[in-house]
PDB file of C-alpha atoms in Angstrom:
ATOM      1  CA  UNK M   1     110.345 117.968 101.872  1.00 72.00           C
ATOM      2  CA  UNK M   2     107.373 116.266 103.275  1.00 89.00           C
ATOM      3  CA  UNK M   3     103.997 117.753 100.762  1.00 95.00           C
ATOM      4  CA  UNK M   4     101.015 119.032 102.776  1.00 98.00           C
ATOM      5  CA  UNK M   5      97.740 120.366 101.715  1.00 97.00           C
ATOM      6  CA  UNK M   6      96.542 124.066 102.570  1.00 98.00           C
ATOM      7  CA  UNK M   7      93.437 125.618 102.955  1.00 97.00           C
ATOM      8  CA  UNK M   8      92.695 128.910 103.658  1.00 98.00           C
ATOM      9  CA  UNK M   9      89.355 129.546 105.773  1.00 98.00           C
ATOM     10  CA  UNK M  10      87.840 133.336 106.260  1.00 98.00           C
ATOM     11  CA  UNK M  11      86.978 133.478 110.041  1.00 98.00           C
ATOM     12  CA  UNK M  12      85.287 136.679 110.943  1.00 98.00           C
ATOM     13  CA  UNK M  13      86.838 139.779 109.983  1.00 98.00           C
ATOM     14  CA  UNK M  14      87.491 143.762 111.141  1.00 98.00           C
ATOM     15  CA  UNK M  15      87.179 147.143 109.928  1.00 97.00           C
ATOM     16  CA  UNK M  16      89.792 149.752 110.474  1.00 95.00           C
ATOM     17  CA  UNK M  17      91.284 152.491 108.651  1.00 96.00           C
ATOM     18  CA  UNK M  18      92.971 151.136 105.601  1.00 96.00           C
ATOM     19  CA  UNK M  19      95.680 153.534 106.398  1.00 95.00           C
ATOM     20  CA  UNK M  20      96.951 151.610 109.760  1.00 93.00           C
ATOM     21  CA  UNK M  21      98.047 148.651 107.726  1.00 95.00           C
ATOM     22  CA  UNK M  22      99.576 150.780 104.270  1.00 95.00           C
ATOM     23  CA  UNK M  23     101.368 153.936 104.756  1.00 94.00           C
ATOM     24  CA  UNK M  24      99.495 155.593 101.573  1.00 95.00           C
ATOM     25  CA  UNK M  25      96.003 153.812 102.272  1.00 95.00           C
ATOM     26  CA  UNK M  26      92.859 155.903 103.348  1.00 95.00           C
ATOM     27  CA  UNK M  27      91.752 156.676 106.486  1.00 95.00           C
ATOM     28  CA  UNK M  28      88.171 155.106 105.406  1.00 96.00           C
ATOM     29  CA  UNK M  29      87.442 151.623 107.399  1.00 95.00           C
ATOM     30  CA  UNK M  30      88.557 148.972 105.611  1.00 96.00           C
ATOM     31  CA  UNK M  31      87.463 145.493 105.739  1.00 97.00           C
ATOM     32  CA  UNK M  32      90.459 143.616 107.246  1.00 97.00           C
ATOM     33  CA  UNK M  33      89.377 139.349 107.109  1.00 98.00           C
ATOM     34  CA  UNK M  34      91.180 136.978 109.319  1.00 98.00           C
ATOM     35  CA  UNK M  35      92.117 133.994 107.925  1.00 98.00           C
ATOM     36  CA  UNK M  36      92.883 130.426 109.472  1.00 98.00           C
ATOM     37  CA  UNK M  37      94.913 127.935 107.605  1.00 98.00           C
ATOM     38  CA  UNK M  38      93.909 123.872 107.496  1.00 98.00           C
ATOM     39  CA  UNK M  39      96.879 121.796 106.837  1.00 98.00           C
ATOM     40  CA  UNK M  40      96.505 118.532 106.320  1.00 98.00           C
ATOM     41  CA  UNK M  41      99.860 116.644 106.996  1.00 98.00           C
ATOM     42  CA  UNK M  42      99.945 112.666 105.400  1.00 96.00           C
ATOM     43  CA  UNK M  43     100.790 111.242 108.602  1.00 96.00           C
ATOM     44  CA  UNK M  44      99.669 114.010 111.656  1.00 97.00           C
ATOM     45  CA  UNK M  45      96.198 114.649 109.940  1.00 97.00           C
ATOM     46  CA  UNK M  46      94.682 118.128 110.569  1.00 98.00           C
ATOM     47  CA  UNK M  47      97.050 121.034 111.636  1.00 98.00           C
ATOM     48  CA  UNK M  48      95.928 124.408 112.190  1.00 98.00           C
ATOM     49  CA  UNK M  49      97.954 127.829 111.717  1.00 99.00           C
ATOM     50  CA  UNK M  50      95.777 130.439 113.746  1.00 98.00           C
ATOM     51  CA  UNK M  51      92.501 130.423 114.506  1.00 98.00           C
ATOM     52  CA  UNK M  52      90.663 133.544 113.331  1.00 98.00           C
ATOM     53  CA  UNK M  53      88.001 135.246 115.882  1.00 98.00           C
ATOM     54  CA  UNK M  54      85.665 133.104 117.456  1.00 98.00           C
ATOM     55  CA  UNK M  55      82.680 133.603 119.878  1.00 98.00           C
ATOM     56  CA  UNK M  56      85.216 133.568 122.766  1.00 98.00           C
ATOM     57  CA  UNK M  57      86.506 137.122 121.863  1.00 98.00           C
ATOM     58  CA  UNK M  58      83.290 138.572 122.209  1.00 97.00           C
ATOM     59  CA  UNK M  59      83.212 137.184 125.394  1.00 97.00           C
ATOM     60  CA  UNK M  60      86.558 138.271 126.520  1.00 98.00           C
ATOM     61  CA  UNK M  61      86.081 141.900 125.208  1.00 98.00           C
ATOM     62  CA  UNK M  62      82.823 142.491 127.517  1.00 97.00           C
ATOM     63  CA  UNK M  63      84.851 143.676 130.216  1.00 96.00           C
ATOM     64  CA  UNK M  64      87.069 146.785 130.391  1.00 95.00           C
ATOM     65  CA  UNK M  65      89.958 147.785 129.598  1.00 96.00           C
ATOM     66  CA  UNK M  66      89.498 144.839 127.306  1.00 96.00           C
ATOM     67  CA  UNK M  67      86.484 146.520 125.816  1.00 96.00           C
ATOM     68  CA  UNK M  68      88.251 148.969 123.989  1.00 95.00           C
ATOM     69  CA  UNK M  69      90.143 146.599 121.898  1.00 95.00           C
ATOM     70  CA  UNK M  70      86.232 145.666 120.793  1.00 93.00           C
ATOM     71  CA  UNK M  71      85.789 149.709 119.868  1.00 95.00           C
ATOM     72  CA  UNK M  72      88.919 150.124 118.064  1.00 94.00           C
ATOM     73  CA  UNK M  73      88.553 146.888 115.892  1.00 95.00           C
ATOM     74  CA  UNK M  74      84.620 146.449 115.216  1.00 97.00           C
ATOM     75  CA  UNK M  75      84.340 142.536 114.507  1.00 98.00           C
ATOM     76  CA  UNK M  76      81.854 140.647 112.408  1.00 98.00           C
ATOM     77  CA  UNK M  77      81.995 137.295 113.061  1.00 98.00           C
ATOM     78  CA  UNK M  78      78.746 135.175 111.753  1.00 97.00           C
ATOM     79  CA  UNK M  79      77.980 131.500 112.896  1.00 97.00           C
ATOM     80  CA  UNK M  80      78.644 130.319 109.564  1.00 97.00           C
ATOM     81  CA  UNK M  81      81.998 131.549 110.013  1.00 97.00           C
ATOM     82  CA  UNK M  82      82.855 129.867 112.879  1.00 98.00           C
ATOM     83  CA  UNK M  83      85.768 127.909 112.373  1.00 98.00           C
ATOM     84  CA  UNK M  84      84.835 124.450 114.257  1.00 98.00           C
ATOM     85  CA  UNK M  85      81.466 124.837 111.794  1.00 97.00           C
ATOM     86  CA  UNK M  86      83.734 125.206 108.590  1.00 97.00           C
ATOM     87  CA  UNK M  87      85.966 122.086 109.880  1.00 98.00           C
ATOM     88  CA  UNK M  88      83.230 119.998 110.061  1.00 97.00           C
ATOM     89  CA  UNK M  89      81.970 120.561 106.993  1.00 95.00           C
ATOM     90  CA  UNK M  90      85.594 119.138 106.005  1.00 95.00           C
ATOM     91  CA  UNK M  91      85.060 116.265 108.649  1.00 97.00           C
ATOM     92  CA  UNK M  92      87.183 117.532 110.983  1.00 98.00           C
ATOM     93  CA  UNK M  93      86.735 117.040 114.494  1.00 98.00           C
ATOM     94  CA  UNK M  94      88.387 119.574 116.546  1.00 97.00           C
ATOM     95  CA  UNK M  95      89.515 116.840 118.734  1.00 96.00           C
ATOM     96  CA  UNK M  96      91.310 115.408 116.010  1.00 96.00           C
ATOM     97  CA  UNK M  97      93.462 118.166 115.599  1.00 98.00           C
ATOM     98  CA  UNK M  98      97.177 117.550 117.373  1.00 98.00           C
ATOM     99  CA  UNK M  99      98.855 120.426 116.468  1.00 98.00           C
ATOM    100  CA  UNK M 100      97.991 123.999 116.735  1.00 98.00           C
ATOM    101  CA  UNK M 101     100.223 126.435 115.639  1.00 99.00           C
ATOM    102  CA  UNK M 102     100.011 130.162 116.110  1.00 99.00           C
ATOM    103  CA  UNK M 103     102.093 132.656 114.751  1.00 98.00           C
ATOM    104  CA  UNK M 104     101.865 135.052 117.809  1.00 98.00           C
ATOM    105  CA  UNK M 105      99.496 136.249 120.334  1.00 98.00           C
ATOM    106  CA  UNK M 106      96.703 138.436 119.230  1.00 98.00           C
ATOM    107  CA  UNK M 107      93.229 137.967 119.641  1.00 97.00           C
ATOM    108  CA  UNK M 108      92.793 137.735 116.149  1.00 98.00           C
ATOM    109  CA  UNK M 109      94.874 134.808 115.607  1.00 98.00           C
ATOM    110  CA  UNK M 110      94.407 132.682 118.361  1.00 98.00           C
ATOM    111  CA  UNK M 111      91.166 133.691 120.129  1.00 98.00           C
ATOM    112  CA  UNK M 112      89.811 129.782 118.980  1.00 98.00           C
ATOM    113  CA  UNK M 113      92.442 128.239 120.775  1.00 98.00           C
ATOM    114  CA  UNK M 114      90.641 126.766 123.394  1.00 98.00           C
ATOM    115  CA  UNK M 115      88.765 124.652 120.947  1.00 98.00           C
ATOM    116  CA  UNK M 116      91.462 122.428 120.263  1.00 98.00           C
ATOM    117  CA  UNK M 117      91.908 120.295 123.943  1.00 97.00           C
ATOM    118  CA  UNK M 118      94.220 117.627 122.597  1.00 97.00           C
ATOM    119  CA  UNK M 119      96.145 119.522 120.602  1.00 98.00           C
ATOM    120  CA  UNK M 120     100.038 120.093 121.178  1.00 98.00           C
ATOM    121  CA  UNK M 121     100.350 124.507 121.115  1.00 98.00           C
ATOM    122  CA  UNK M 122     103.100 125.442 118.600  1.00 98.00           C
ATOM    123  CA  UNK M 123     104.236 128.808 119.562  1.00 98.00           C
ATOM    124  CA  UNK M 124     107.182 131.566 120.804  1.00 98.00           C
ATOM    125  CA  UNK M 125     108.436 131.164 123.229  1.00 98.00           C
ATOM    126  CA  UNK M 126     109.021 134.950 123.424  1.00 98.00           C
ATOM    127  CA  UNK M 127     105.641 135.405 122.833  1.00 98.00           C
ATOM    128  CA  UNK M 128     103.832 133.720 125.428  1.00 98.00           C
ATOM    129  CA  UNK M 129     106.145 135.662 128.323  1.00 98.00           C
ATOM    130  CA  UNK M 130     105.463 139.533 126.385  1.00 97.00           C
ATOM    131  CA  UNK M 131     101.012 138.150 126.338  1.00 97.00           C
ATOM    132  CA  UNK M 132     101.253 136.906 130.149  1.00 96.00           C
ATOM    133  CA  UNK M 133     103.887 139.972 131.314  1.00 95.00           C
ATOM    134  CA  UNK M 134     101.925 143.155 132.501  1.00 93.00           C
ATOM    135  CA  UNK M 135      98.744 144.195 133.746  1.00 94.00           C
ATOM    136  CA  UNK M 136      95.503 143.998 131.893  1.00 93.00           C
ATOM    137  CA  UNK M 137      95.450 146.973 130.560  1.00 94.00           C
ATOM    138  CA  UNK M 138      99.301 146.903 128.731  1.00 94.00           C
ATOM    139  CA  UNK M 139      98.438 143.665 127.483  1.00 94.00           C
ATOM    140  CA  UNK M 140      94.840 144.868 125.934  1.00 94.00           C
ATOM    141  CA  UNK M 141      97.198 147.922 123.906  1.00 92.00           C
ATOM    142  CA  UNK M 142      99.368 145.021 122.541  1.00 93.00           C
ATOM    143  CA  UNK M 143      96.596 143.275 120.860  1.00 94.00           C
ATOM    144  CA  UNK M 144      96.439 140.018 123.141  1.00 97.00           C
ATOM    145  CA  UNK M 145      93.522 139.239 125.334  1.00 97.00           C
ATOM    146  CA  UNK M 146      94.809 137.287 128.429  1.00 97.00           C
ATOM    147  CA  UNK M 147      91.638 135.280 128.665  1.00 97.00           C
ATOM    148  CA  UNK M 148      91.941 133.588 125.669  1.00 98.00           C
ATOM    149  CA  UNK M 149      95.034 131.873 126.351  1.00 98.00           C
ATOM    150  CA  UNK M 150      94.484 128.129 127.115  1.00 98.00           C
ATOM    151  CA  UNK M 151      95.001 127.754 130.866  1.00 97.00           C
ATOM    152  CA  UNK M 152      97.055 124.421 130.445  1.00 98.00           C
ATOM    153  CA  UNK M 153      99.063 126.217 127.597  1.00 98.00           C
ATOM    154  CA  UNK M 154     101.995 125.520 130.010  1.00 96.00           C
ATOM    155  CA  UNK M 155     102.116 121.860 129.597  1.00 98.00           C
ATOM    156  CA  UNK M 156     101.092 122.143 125.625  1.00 98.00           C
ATOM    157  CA  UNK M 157     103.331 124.386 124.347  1.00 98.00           C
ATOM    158  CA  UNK M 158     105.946 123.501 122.132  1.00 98.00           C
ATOM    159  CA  UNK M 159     108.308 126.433 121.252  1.00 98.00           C
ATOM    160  CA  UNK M 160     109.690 127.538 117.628  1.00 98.00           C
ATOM    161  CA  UNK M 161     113.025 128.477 119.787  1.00 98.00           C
ATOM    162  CA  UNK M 162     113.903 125.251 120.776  1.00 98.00           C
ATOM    163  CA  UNK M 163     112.821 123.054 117.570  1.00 98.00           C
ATOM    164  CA  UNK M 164     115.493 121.572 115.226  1.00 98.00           C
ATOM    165  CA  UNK M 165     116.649 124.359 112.981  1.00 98.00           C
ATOM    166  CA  UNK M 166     116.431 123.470 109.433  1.00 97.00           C
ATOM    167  CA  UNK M 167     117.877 125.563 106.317  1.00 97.00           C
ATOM    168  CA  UNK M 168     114.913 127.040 103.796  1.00 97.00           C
ATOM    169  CA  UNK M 169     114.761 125.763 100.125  1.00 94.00           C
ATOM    170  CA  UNK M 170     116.614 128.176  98.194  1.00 96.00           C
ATOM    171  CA  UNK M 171     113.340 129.361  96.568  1.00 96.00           C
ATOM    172  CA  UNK M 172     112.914 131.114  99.951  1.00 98.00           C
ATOM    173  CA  UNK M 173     115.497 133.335 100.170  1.00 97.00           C
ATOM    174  CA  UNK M 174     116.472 135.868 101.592  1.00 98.00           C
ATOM    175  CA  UNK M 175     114.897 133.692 104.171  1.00 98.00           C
ATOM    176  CA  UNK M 176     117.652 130.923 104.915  1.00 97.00           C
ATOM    177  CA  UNK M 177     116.421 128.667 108.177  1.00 98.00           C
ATOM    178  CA  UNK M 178     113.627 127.478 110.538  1.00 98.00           C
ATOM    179  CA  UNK M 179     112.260 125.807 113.280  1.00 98.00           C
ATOM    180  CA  UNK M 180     111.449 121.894 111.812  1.00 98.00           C
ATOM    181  CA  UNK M 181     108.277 121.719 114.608  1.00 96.00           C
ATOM    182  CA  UNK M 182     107.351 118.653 113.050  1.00 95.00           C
ATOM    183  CA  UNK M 183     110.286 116.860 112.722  1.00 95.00           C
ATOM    184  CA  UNK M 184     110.342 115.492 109.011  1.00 96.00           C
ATOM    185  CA  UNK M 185     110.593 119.008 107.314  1.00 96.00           C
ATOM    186  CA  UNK M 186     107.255 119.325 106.191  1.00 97.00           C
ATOM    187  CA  UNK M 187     106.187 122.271 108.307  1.00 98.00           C
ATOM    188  CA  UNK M 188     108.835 125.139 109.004  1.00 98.00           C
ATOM    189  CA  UNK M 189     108.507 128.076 111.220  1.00 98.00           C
ATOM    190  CA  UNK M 190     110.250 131.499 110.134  1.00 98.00           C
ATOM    191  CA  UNK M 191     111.020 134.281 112.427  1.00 98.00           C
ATOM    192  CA  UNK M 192     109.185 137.630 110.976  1.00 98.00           C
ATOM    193  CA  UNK M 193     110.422 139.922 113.620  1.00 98.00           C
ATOM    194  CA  UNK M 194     108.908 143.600 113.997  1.00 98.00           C
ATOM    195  CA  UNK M 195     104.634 143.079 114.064  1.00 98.00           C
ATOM    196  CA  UNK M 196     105.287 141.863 117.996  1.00 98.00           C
ATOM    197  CA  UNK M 197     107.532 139.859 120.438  1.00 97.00           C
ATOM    198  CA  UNK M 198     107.325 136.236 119.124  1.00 98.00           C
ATOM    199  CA  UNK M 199     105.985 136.490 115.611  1.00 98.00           C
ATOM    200  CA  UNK M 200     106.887 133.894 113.190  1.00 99.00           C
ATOM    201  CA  UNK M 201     105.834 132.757 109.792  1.00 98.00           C
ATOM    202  CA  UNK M 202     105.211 129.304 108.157  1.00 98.00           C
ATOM    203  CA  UNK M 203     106.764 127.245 105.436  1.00 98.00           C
ATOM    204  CA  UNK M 204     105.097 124.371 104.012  1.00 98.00           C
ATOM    205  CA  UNK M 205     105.262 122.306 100.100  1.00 97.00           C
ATOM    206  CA  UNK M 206     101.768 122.458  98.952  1.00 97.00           C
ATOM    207  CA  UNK M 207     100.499 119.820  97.111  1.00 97.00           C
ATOM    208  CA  UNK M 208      98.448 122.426  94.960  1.00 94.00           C
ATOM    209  CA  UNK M 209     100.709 125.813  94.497  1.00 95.00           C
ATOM    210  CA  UNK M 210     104.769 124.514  95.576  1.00 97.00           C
ATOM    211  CA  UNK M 211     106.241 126.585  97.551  1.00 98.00           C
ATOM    212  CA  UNK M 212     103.594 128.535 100.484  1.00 98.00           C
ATOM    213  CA  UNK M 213     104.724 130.882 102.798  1.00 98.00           C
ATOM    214  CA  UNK M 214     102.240 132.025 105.411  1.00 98.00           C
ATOM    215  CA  UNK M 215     103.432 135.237 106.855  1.00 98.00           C
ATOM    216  CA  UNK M 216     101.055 136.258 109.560  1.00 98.00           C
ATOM    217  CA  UNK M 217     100.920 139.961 110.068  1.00 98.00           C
ATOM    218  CA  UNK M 218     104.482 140.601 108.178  1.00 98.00           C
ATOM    219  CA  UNK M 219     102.082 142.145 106.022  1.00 98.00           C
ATOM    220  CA  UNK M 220      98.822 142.998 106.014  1.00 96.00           C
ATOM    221  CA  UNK M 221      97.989 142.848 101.989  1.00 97.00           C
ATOM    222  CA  UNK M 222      99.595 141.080  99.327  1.00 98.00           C
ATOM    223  CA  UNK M 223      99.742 144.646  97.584  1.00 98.00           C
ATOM    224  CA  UNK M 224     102.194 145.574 100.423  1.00 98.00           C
ATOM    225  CA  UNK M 225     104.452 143.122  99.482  1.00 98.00           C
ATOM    226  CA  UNK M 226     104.777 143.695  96.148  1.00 98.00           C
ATOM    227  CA  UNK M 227     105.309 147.474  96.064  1.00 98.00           C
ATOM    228  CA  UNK M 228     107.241 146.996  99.899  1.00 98.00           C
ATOM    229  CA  UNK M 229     105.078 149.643 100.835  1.00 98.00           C
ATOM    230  CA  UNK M 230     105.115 149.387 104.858  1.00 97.00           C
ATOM    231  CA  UNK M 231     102.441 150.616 107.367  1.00 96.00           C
ATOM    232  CA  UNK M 232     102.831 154.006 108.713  1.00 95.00           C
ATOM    233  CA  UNK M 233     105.016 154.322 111.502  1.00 96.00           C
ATOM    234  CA  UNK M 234     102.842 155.390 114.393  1.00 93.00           C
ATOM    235  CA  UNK M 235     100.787 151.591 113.592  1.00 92.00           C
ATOM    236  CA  UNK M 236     103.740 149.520 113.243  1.00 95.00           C
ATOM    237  CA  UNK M 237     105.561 151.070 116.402  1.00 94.00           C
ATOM    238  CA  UNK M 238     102.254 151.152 118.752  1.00 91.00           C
ATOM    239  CA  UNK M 239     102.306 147.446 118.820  1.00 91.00           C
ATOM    240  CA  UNK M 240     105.949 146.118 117.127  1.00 96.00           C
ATOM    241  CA  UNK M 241     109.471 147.896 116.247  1.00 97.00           C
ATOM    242  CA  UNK M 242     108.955 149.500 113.056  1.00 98.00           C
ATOM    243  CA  UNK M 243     112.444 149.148 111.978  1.00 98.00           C
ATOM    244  CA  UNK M 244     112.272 145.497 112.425  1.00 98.00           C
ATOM    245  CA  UNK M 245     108.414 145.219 110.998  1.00 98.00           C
ATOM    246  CA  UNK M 246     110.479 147.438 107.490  1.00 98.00           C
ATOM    247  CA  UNK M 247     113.450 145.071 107.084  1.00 98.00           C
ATOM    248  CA  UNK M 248     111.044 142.184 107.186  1.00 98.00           C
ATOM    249  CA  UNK M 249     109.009 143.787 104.639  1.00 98.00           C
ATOM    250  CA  UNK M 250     111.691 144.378 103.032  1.00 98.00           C
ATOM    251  CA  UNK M 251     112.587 140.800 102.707  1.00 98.00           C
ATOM    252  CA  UNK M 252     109.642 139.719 101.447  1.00 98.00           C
ATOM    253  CA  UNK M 253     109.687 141.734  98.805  1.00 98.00           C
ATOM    254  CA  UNK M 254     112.968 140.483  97.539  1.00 98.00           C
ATOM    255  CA  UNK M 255     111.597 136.935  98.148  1.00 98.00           C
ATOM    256  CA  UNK M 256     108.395 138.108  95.399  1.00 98.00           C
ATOM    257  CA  UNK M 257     110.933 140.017  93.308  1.00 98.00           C
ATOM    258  CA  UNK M 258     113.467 136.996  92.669  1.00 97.00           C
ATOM    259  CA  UNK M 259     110.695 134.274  92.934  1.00 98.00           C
ATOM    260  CA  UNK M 260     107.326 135.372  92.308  1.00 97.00           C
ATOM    261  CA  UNK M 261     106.342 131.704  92.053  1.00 97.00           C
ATOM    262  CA  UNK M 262     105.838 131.403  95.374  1.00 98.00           C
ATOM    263  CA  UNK M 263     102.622 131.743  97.341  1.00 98.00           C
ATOM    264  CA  UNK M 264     102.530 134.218 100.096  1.00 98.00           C
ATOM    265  CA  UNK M 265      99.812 134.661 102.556  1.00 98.00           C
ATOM    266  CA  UNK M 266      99.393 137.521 104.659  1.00 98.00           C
ATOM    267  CA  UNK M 267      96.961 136.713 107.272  1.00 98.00           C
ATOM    268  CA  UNK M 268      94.596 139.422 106.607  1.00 98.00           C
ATOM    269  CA  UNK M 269      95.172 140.332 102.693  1.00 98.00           C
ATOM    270  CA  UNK M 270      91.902 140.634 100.772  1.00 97.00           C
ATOM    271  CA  UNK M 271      93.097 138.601  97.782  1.00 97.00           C
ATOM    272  CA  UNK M 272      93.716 135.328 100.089  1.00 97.00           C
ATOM    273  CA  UNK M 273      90.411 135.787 101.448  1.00 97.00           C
ATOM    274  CA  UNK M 274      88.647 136.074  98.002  1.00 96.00           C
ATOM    275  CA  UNK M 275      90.447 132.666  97.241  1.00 94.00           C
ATOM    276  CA  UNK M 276      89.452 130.945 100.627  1.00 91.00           C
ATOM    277  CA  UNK M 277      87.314 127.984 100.555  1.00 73.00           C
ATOM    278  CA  UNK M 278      83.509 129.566 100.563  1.00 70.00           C
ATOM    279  CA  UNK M 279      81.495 128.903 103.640  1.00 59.00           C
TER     280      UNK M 279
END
């Protein structure tokens, strides 16, 4: 398996209730960070795994109904944070970037899409159809924010569901195959079903920890994981299938439980964001 280099950048962040993301959490507002992952690949260069916020959500939450998703989640995204000014401190053009890869359709994951022109658009398949199915107002309760889908997203994407399937190291299991979007087994998509239609995961061998498994919004904490301690039911179902969202939980907690060796990041756990490169 192909090695790759990860780093974990905090872009912008959210307050909410802690209890929406951990069934015995408080109902204080929690800081929830939103993290996008640089991977840098030995022969495709700069690969990102979600975006983070980015100016462009303001934007696209001026209007209503897509105002509301503003209200529910207050964001805090500062200019330092922006994640085309934390690339370039790494010398990273975003025009050098060829493959974006985003683990499903939320604002808060992809809303810095559109800064990536040349780059292919990893993504479900399943995904795109739920974010571009319904009117305005269905879409804003699922999390996704029409706007902020590349318009040309049509002739860049390149769909988990119809990659090569590859089988998982054994160190991943319960979790047994993937999508090879790459095509030299270096960087492995994982279905995570339950957070949304279309949300996968990604496997990679990092050069600096082994084994990392980027889980999106499986999760919300690394805490979760460990005690399998799922969010409450009326968070999980409002935008996922809760049963779905509990057995892949579930799964990851076996995963830490047999093999705590490997590195899992949630996309929004406090921990990984304490760790991410400083700005």
């Amino acid at each position: 398996m192909t090695e790759v280099s990860v780093t974990a950048l905090r872009v912008g962040h959210c307050r909410h209730p802690q209890i929406m993301s951990i069934k015995d959490g408080s109902w204080r507002p929690a800081v929830f960070p939103s993290l996008a992952m640089v991977i840098l690949h030995p022969s495709e260069g700069p690969i990102i795994f979600d975006t983070g916020y980015d100016p462009a959500f303001m934007e696209a939450t001026e209007p209503f109904p897509e105002r509301f998703y503003r209200w529910l989640t207050p964001v805090t995204l500062s200019p330092e944070e922006f994640l085309t000014r934390q690339l370039d401190r790494y010398g990273i053009a975003p025009g050098d970037v060829r493959h974006l890869i985003l683990s499903h359709f939320h604002a808060d994951h992809m809303a810095g899409a559109h800064a990536f022109p040349n780059a292919a658009i990893h993504c479900a398949k399943a995904g795109l159809e739920a974010a571009c199915r319904g009117s305005r107002l269905s879409t804003v309760r699922q999390g996704v924010l029409r706007a902020l889908i590349p318009p040309d997203i049509a002739t860049r994407a390149r769909f988990f569901e119809e990659a090569p399937r590859r089988a998982l190291p054994s160190a991943l299991h319960p979790f047994e195959s993937a999508a090879d979007i790459i095509g030299d087994g270096s960087i492995l998509a994982v279905e995570l079903p339950g957070h949304c239609p279309g949300h996968w995961g990604l496997a990679v061998r990092d050069v600096t920890c082994g084994d990392h498994f980027m889980v999106g919004d499986a999760a919300w904490s690394s805490d979760a994981i460990r005690r399998n301690m799922p969010a409450p039911a009326i968070a999980s179902g409002f935008l996922g299938d809760t049963g779905k969202s509990r057995a892949t939980l579930a799964k990851l907690h076996a995963l830490w439980t047999r093999n705590p060796e490997v590195r899992l990041t949630p996309c929004h756990c406090p921990e990984r964001a304490a760790e991410a490169a400083p700005r």
